[in-house]
PDB file of C-alpha atoms in Angstrom:
ATOM      1  CA  UNK A 268      38.387   9.342 -66.419  1.00 86.00           C
ATOM      2  CA  UNK A 269      36.027   7.397 -64.172  1.00 91.00           C
ATOM      3  CA  UNK A 270      35.864   8.663 -60.586  1.00 94.00           C
ATOM      4  CA  UNK A 271      34.180   6.833 -57.743  1.00 96.00           C
ATOM      5  CA  UNK A 272      33.300   8.528 -54.523  1.00 96.00           C
ATOM      6  CA  UNK A 273      32.026   7.026 -51.309  1.00 97.00           C
ATOM      7  CA  UNK A 274      30.560   8.675 -48.257  1.00 96.00           C
ATOM      8  CA  UNK A 275      30.962   8.747 -45.469  1.00 96.00           C
ATOM      9  CA  UNK A 276      34.633   7.839 -45.221  1.00 96.00           C
ATOM     10  CA  UNK A 277      34.269   6.912 -41.571  1.00 96.00           C
ATOM     11  CA  UNK A 278      31.187   5.722 -39.807  1.00 94.00           C
ATOM     12  CA  UNK A 279      30.679   4.793 -36.185  1.00 94.00           C
ATOM     13  CA  UNK A 280      27.314   3.404 -35.332  1.00 92.00           C
ATOM     14  CA  UNK A 281      25.712   1.684 -32.401  1.00 94.00           C
ATOM     15  CA  UNK A 282      24.611  -1.870 -32.525  1.00 96.00           C
ATOM     16  CA  UNK A 283      21.030  -2.245 -33.563  1.00 96.00           C
ATOM     17  CA  UNK A 284      20.912   0.981 -35.684  1.00 95.00           C
ATOM     18  CA  UNK A 285      20.446   1.323 -39.408  1.00 96.00           C
ATOM     19  CA  UNK A 286      22.636   3.267 -41.773  1.00 95.00           C
ATOM     20  CA  UNK A 287      23.457   3.717 -45.487  1.00 97.00           C
ATOM     21  CA  UNK A 288      26.712   4.047 -47.348  1.00 98.00           C
ATOM     22  CA  UNK A 289      26.646   5.938 -50.641  1.00 98.00           C
ATOM     23  CA  UNK A 290      28.674   5.354 -53.779  1.00 98.00           C
ATOM     24  CA  UNK A 291      28.620   7.886 -56.600  1.00 97.00           C
ATOM     25  CA  UNK A 292      30.438   7.480 -59.900  1.00 96.00           C
ATOM     26  CA  UNK A 293      31.167   9.843 -62.719  1.00 95.00           C
ATOM     27  CA  UNK A 294      30.534   7.966 -65.979  1.00 90.00           C
ATOM     28  CA  UNK A 295      27.872   5.632 -67.338  1.00 86.00           C
ATOM     29  CA  UNK A 296      28.107   2.107 -66.030  1.00 84.00           C
ATOM     30  CA  UNK A 297      25.743  -0.699 -65.128  1.00 83.00           C
ATOM     31  CA  UNK A 298      28.369  -2.883 -63.444  1.00 91.00           C
ATOM     32  CA  UNK A 299      28.933  -2.167 -59.799  1.00 95.00           C
ATOM     33  CA  UNK A 300      30.451  -4.345 -57.105  1.00 96.00           C
ATOM     34  CA  UNK A 301      30.587  -4.117 -53.331  1.00 97.00           C
ATOM     35  CA  UNK A 302      33.436  -5.626 -51.300  1.00 97.00           C
ATOM     36  CA  UNK A 303      34.311  -5.958 -47.654  1.00 97.00           C
ATOM     37  CA  UNK A 304      37.840  -5.783 -46.343  1.00 96.00           C
ATOM     38  CA  UNK A 305      38.921  -6.664 -42.781  1.00 94.00           C
ATOM     39  CA  UNK A 306      42.176  -5.120 -41.523  1.00 89.00           C
ATOM     40  CA  UNK A 307      45.225  -6.598 -43.230  1.00 84.00           C
ATOM     41  CA  UNK A 308      43.055  -8.896 -45.281  1.00 88.00           C
ATOM     42  CA  UNK A 309      41.948  -9.255 -48.874  1.00 88.00           C
ATOM     43  CA  UNK A 310      38.624  -8.245 -50.448  1.00 94.00           C
ATOM     44  CA  UNK A 311      35.553 -10.311 -49.966  1.00 95.00           C
ATOM     45  CA  UNK A 312      32.855 -10.001 -52.609  1.00 94.00           C
ATOM     46  CA  UNK A 313      29.486  -8.988 -51.232  1.00 96.00           C
ATOM     47  CA  UNK A 314      27.251  -7.986 -54.156  1.00 96.00           C
ATOM     48  CA  UNK A 315      27.336  -7.803 -57.935  1.00 94.00           C
ATOM     49  CA  UNK A 316      24.851  -5.278 -59.375  1.00 94.00           C
ATOM     50  CA  UNK A 317      24.403  -5.352 -63.152  1.00 91.00           C
ATOM     51  CA  UNK A 318      21.346  -3.387 -64.073  1.00 88.00           C
ATOM     52  CA  UNK A 319      19.380  -0.272 -63.227  1.00 88.00           C
ATOM     53  CA  UNK A 320      17.149  -0.910 -60.234  1.00 89.00           C
ATOM     54  CA  UNK A 321      19.067  -4.011 -59.159  1.00 91.00           C
ATOM     55  CA  UNK A 322      18.598  -4.795 -55.477  1.00 95.00           C
ATOM     56  CA  UNK A 323      20.370  -7.600 -53.628  1.00 96.00           C
ATOM     57  CA  UNK A 324      20.235  -8.584 -49.991  1.00 97.00           C
ATOM     58  CA  UNK A 325      22.343 -10.820 -47.789  1.00 96.00           C
ATOM     59  CA  UNK A 326      21.638 -10.944 -44.117  1.00 96.00           C
ATOM     60  CA  UNK A 327      21.713  -7.434 -42.670  1.00 96.00           C
ATOM     61  CA  UNK A 328      23.147  -5.889 -45.861  1.00 98.00           C
ATOM     62  CA  UNK A 329      21.214  -4.660 -48.856  1.00 98.00           C
ATOM     63  CA  UNK A 330      22.683  -3.057 -51.979  1.00 98.00           C
ATOM     64  CA  UNK A 331      20.961  -1.203 -54.776  1.00 97.00           C
ATOM     65  CA  UNK A 332      21.973   0.451 -58.069  1.00 96.00           C
ATOM     66  CA  UNK A 333      20.515   3.475 -59.816  1.00 95.00           C
ATOM     67  CA  UNK A 334      22.387   3.794 -63.079  1.00 93.00           C
ATOM     68  CA  UNK A 335      20.606   6.992 -64.117  1.00 94.00           C
ATOM     69  CA  UNK A 336      21.656   8.759 -60.933  1.00 95.00           C
ATOM     70  CA  UNK A 337      25.040   6.950 -61.054  1.00 95.00           C
ATOM     71  CA  UNK A 338      24.479   5.973 -57.456  1.00 96.00           C
ATOM     72  CA  UNK A 339      24.644   2.785 -55.446  1.00 97.00           C
ATOM     73  CA  UNK A 340      23.763   2.360 -51.807  1.00 98.00           C
ATOM     74  CA  UNK A 341      24.713  -0.224 -49.213  1.00 98.00           C
ATOM     75  CA  UNK A 342      22.156  -0.296 -46.406  1.00 98.00           C
ATOM     76  CA  UNK A 343      22.924  -1.848 -43.024  1.00 96.00           C
ATOM     77  CA  UNK A 344      20.024  -2.994 -40.944  1.00 96.00           C
ATOM     78  CA  UNK A 345      20.268  -3.524 -37.177  1.00 93.00           C
ATOM     79  CA  UNK A 346      24.060  -3.435 -37.170  1.00 93.00           C
ATOM     80  CA  UNK A 347      26.025  -6.025 -35.206  1.00 94.00           C
ATOM     81  CA  UNK A 348      29.672  -5.943 -34.182  1.00 94.00           C
ATOM     82  CA  UNK A 349      30.908  -8.388 -36.751  1.00 95.00           C
ATOM     83  CA  UNK A 350      29.945  -6.013 -39.547  1.00 96.00           C
ATOM     84  CA  UNK A 351      32.837  -3.756 -38.536  1.00 97.00           C
ATOM     85  CA  UNK A 352      35.121  -3.544 -41.587  1.00 97.00           C
ATOM     86  CA  UNK A 353      35.955  -1.298 -44.537  1.00 97.00           C
ATOM     87  CA  UNK A 354      33.455  -1.434 -47.394  1.00 98.00           C
ATOM     88  CA  UNK A 355      34.431  -0.578 -50.939  1.00 98.00           C
ATOM     89  CA  UNK A 356      32.355  -0.059 -54.026  1.00 97.00           C
ATOM     90  CA  UNK A 357      33.974  -0.650 -57.403  1.00 97.00           C
ATOM     91  CA  UNK A 358      32.734   0.260 -60.862  1.00 95.00           C
ATOM     92  CA  UNK A 359      33.499  -1.392 -64.153  1.00 92.00           C
ATOM     93  CA  UNK A 360      32.915   1.058 -66.974  1.00 81.00           C
ATOM     94  CA  UNK A 361      32.783  -1.710 -69.559  1.00 79.00           C
ATOM     95  CA  UNK A 362      36.392  -2.814 -69.999  1.00 82.00           C
ATOM     96  CA  UNK A 363      36.483  -5.253 -67.062  1.00 85.00           C
ATOM     97  CA  UNK A 364      38.819  -2.995 -65.094  1.00 91.00           C
ATOM     98  CA  UNK A 365      37.597  -1.982 -61.647  1.00 94.00           C
ATOM     99  CA  UNK A 366      37.835   1.526 -60.313  1.00 96.00           C
ATOM    100  CA  UNK A 367      37.404   1.550 -56.542  1.00 97.00           C
ATOM    101  CA  UNK A 368      35.965   4.129 -54.210  1.00 96.00           C
ATOM    102  CA  UNK A 369      37.952   5.448 -51.274  1.00 93.00           C
ATOM    103  CA  UNK A 370      36.253   3.036 -48.854  1.00 96.00           C
ATOM    104  CA  UNK A 371      34.054   3.512 -45.838  1.00 97.00           C
ATOM    105  CA  UNK A 372      35.500   2.399 -42.530  1.00 97.00           C
ATOM    106  CA  UNK A 373      32.604   1.149 -40.447  1.00 96.00           C
ATOM    107  CA  UNK A 374      32.914   0.650 -36.685  1.00 96.00           C
ATOM    108  CA  UNK A 375      30.020  -0.850 -34.797  1.00 96.00           C
ATOM    109  CA  UNK A 376      29.951   0.206 -31.160  1.00 93.00           C
ATOM    110  CA  UNK A 377      28.290  -2.107 -28.580  1.00 87.00           C
TER     111      UNK A 377
ATOM    112  CA  UNK B  28      37.948 -25.548 -55.206  1.00 55.00           C
ATOM    113  CA  UNK B  29      41.018 -23.448 -54.557  1.00 65.00           C
ATOM    114  CA  UNK B  30      40.515 -19.723 -54.764  1.00 91.00           C
ATOM    115  CA  UNK B  31      43.190 -17.234 -55.886  1.00 96.00           C
ATOM    116  CA  UNK B  32      46.631 -17.999 -54.422  1.00 96.00           C
ATOM    117  CA  UNK B  33      49.307 -15.343 -54.020  1.00 97.00           C
ATOM    118  CA  UNK B  34      52.885 -15.675 -52.884  1.00 97.00           C
ATOM    119  CA  UNK B  35      54.715 -14.639 -50.906  1.00 97.00           C
ATOM    120  CA  UNK B  36      52.438 -13.192 -48.259  1.00 96.00           C
ATOM    121  CA  UNK B  37      54.960 -10.667 -46.928  1.00 97.00           C
ATOM    122  CA  UNK B  38      58.166  -9.263 -48.430  1.00 96.00           C
ATOM    123  CA  UNK B  39      60.703  -6.736 -47.318  1.00 98.00           C
ATOM    124  CA  UNK B  40      62.989  -5.187 -49.947  1.00 98.00           C
ATOM    125  CA  UNK B  41      65.505  -2.366 -50.119  1.00 98.00           C
ATOM    126  CA  UNK B  42      65.131   0.647 -52.348  1.00 98.00           C
ATOM    127  CA  UNK B  43      66.491  -0.002 -55.813  1.00 98.00           C
ATOM    128  CA  UNK B  44      65.963  -3.759 -55.678  1.00 98.00           C
ATOM    129  CA  UNK B  45      63.622  -5.759 -57.886  1.00 98.00           C
ATOM    130  CA  UNK B  46      60.729  -7.944 -56.748  1.00 98.00           C
ATOM    131  CA  UNK B  47      58.535 -10.643 -58.290  1.00 98.00           C
ATOM    132  CA  UNK B  48      55.068 -11.472 -56.973  1.00 98.00           C
ATOM    133  CA  UNK B  49      53.099 -14.552 -58.058  1.00 98.00           C
ATOM    134  CA  UNK B  50      49.455 -15.328 -58.506  1.00 98.00           C
ATOM    135  CA  UNK B  51      47.546 -18.522 -59.337  1.00 98.00           C
ATOM    136  CA  UNK B  52      43.970 -17.799 -60.446  1.00 97.00           C
ATOM    137  CA  UNK B  53      40.851 -19.569 -59.327  1.00 95.00           C
ATOM    138  CA  UNK B  54      40.157 -22.806 -61.193  1.00 94.00           C
ATOM    139  CA  UNK B  55      38.270 -22.046 -64.393  1.00 93.00           C
ATOM    140  CA  UNK B  56      39.399 -18.413 -64.557  1.00 94.00           C
ATOM    141  CA  UNK B  57      41.532 -17.204 -67.484  1.00 95.00           C
ATOM    142  CA  UNK B  58      42.120 -13.539 -66.700  1.00 96.00           C
ATOM    143  CA  UNK B  59      44.356 -12.048 -64.061  1.00 97.00           C
ATOM    144  CA  UNK B  60      44.364  -8.398 -62.909  1.00 97.00           C
ATOM    145  CA  UNK B  61      46.769  -6.822 -60.463  1.00 98.00           C
ATOM    146  CA  UNK B  62      45.955  -4.004 -58.073  1.00 98.00           C
ATOM    147  CA  UNK B  63      48.034  -1.931 -55.678  1.00 98.00           C
ATOM    148  CA  UNK B  64      46.474  -0.881 -52.395  1.00 96.00           C
ATOM    149  CA  UNK B  65      48.342   1.718 -50.370  1.00 95.00           C
ATOM    150  CA  UNK B  66      47.565   1.984 -46.661  1.00 92.00           C
ATOM    151  CA  UNK B  67      44.159   3.563 -46.085  1.00 90.00           C
ATOM    152  CA  UNK B  68      43.352   3.716 -49.814  1.00 93.00           C
ATOM    153  CA  UNK B  69      41.239   1.795 -52.253  1.00 95.00           C
ATOM    154  CA  UNK B  70      42.920  -0.621 -54.638  1.00 96.00           C
ATOM    155  CA  UNK B  71      44.294   0.866 -57.886  1.00 97.00           C
ATOM    156  CA  UNK B  72      44.396  -1.053 -61.137  1.00 96.00           C
ATOM    157  CA  UNK B  73      47.911  -1.846 -62.390  1.00 97.00           C
ATOM    158  CA  UNK B  74      47.289  -4.145 -65.438  1.00 97.00           C
ATOM    159  CA  UNK B  75      45.340  -7.093 -66.708  1.00 96.00           C
ATOM    160  CA  UNK B  76      46.538 -10.230 -68.497  1.00 97.00           C
ATOM    161  CA  UNK B  77      44.560 -12.471 -70.820  1.00 95.00           C
ATOM    162  CA  UNK B  78      45.834 -15.050 -73.289  1.00 95.00           C
ATOM    163  CA  UNK B  79      49.362 -14.328 -72.028  1.00 96.00           C
ATOM    164  CA  UNK B  80      49.186 -10.718 -73.137  1.00 96.00           C
ATOM    165  CA  UNK B  81      48.805  -7.438 -71.308  1.00 95.00           C
ATOM    166  CA  UNK B  82      45.315  -6.418 -72.267  1.00 94.00           C
ATOM    167  CA  UNK B  83      45.129  -3.044 -70.490  1.00 93.00           C
ATOM    168  CA  UNK B  84      47.172  -0.979 -68.116  1.00 95.00           C
ATOM    169  CA  UNK B  85      46.507   1.586 -65.444  1.00 94.00           C
ATOM    170  CA  UNK B  86      48.556   4.647 -64.643  1.00 94.00           C
ATOM    171  CA  UNK B  87      51.697   2.900 -63.456  1.00 97.00           C
ATOM    172  CA  UNK B  88      55.231   3.414 -64.736  1.00 97.00           C
ATOM    173  CA  UNK B  89      57.157   0.921 -66.858  1.00 97.00           C
ATOM    174  CA  UNK B  90      58.977  -0.287 -63.755  1.00 98.00           C
ATOM    175  CA  UNK B  91      55.867  -2.395 -63.241  1.00 98.00           C
ATOM    176  CA  UNK B  92      55.717  -5.307 -65.628  1.00 98.00           C
ATOM    177  CA  UNK B  93      54.018  -8.632 -65.743  1.00 97.00           C
ATOM    178  CA  UNK B  94      53.610 -11.942 -67.390  1.00 97.00           C
ATOM    179  CA  UNK B  95      50.947 -14.592 -67.763  1.00 98.00           C
ATOM    180  CA  UNK B  96      51.818 -18.255 -68.298  1.00 97.00           C
ATOM    181  CA  UNK B  97      49.972 -20.887 -70.343  1.00 97.00           C
ATOM    182  CA  UNK B  98      48.382 -22.248 -67.136  1.00 96.00           C
ATOM    183  CA  UNK B  99      46.903 -18.731 -66.561  1.00 97.00           C
ATOM    184  CA  UNK B 100      49.095 -17.977 -63.510  1.00 98.00           C
ATOM    185  CA  UNK B 101      50.750 -14.599 -63.498  1.00 98.00           C
ATOM    186  CA  UNK B 102      53.718 -12.637 -62.169  1.00 98.00           C
ATOM    187  CA  UNK B 103      54.077  -8.996 -61.280  1.00 98.00           C
ATOM    188  CA  UNK B 104      57.608  -7.575 -61.406  1.00 98.00           C
ATOM    189  CA  UNK B 105      58.650  -4.272 -59.999  1.00 98.00           C
ATOM    190  CA  UNK B 106      62.109  -2.883 -60.787  1.00 98.00           C
ATOM    191  CA  UNK B 107      64.059  -0.125 -59.059  1.00 98.00           C
ATOM    192  CA  UNK B 108      61.853  -0.174 -55.983  1.00 98.00           C
ATOM    193  CA  UNK B 109      60.879   3.110 -54.369  1.00 98.00           C
ATOM    194  CA  UNK B 110      59.650   3.648 -50.840  1.00 98.00           C
ATOM    195  CA  UNK B 111      56.290   4.600 -52.323  1.00 97.00           C
ATOM    196  CA  UNK B 112      55.922   1.121 -53.768  1.00 98.00           C
ATOM    197  CA  UNK B 113      55.189  -0.180 -50.244  1.00 98.00           C
ATOM    198  CA  UNK B 114      51.648  -1.501 -50.396  1.00 97.00           C
ATOM    199  CA  UNK B 115      49.396  -4.532 -50.445  1.00 96.00           C
ATOM    200  CA  UNK B 116      49.428  -6.029 -53.947  1.00 97.00           C
ATOM    201  CA  UNK B 117      46.254  -7.868 -54.832  1.00 97.00           C
ATOM    202  CA  UNK B 118      45.632 -10.277 -57.655  1.00 97.00           C
ATOM    203  CA  UNK B 119      42.136 -10.735 -58.968  1.00 97.00           C
ATOM    204  CA  UNK B 120      41.037 -13.514 -61.293  1.00 96.00           C
ATOM    205  CA  UNK B 121      38.006 -13.704 -63.511  1.00 93.00           C
ATOM    206  CA  UNK B 122      36.604 -15.173 -66.698  1.00 91.00           C
ATOM    207  CA  UNK B 123      37.027 -12.850 -69.667  1.00 87.00           C
ATOM    208  CA  UNK B 124      33.569 -11.591 -70.554  1.00 82.00           C
ATOM    209  CA  UNK B 125      32.155 -13.080 -67.327  1.00 79.00           C
ATOM    210  CA  UNK B 126      31.838  -9.827 -65.472  1.00 77.00           C
ATOM    211  CA  UNK B 127      28.458 -10.900 -64.128  1.00 79.00           C
ATOM    212  CA  UNK B 128      30.267 -13.453 -61.995  1.00 80.00           C
ATOM    213  CA  UNK B 129      32.481 -10.823 -60.499  1.00 85.00           C
ATOM    214  CA  UNK B 130      36.158 -10.952 -59.553  1.00 92.00           C
ATOM    215  CA  UNK B 131      37.836 -13.126 -56.998  1.00 93.00           C
ATOM    216  CA  UNK B 132      40.705 -11.574 -55.047  1.00 96.00           C
ATOM    217  CA  UNK B 133      43.652 -13.300 -53.496  1.00 95.00           C
ATOM    218  CA  UNK B 134      44.911 -12.641 -49.964  1.00 94.00           C
ATOM    219  CA  UNK B 135      47.579 -10.290 -51.285  1.00 96.00           C
ATOM    220  CA  UNK B 136      51.291  -9.734 -50.892  1.00 97.00           C
ATOM    221  CA  UNK B 137      52.318  -7.034 -48.484  1.00 97.00           C
ATOM    222  CA  UNK B 138      55.461  -5.408 -49.824  1.00 98.00           C
ATOM    223  CA  UNK B 139      57.528  -3.153 -47.603  1.00 98.00           C
ATOM    224  CA  UNK B 140      60.361  -1.168 -49.172  1.00 98.00           C
ATOM    225  CA  UNK B 141      62.962   0.181 -46.731  1.00 98.00           C
TER     226      UNK B 141
END
């Protein structure tokens, strides 16, 4: 059974700082997705990573995928308040069914 | 271009009752998946519908059932509601085989069972 783990679960960081969220998964996959969720809201797609070594960037967020290590990272550069949200990674092990991580609740402190 | 539409947005039901949630997929999408998200948790896969058939199912009891219509819209039915069924129910649409385009989620239906 595919397991997806994220760390940290909670993250408070100051504006302007950099940090990384990690997503580990237990079985072979080259399909990994990152989503953002604001409180009480739905999931907003951030990145689709489909091959080993894939790197994608949008604004202050950059995501990468290492399929050999079964690891994806979401890097936040020079954090700003409006990045406060919960971030989920989700893995598709080949059957187009997503298994989500536990989420990382990010709070940016002024 | 309308995204994924879910209805209702909120619902309060009593234990033992039955509930039906609805989802209209994004234009051009033919596959609908349902997820349950309990408070403070990540979404969990319930089942997926394609060509009006349940294609695969997660670890949910038979109280959870669904349907897909010829226009690709879908319903999720839950019978004999339990307090533990209280959650945000999310519908995701996609194109079968189009995993590279990702999945589009609706705004969800928040179900409260009292």
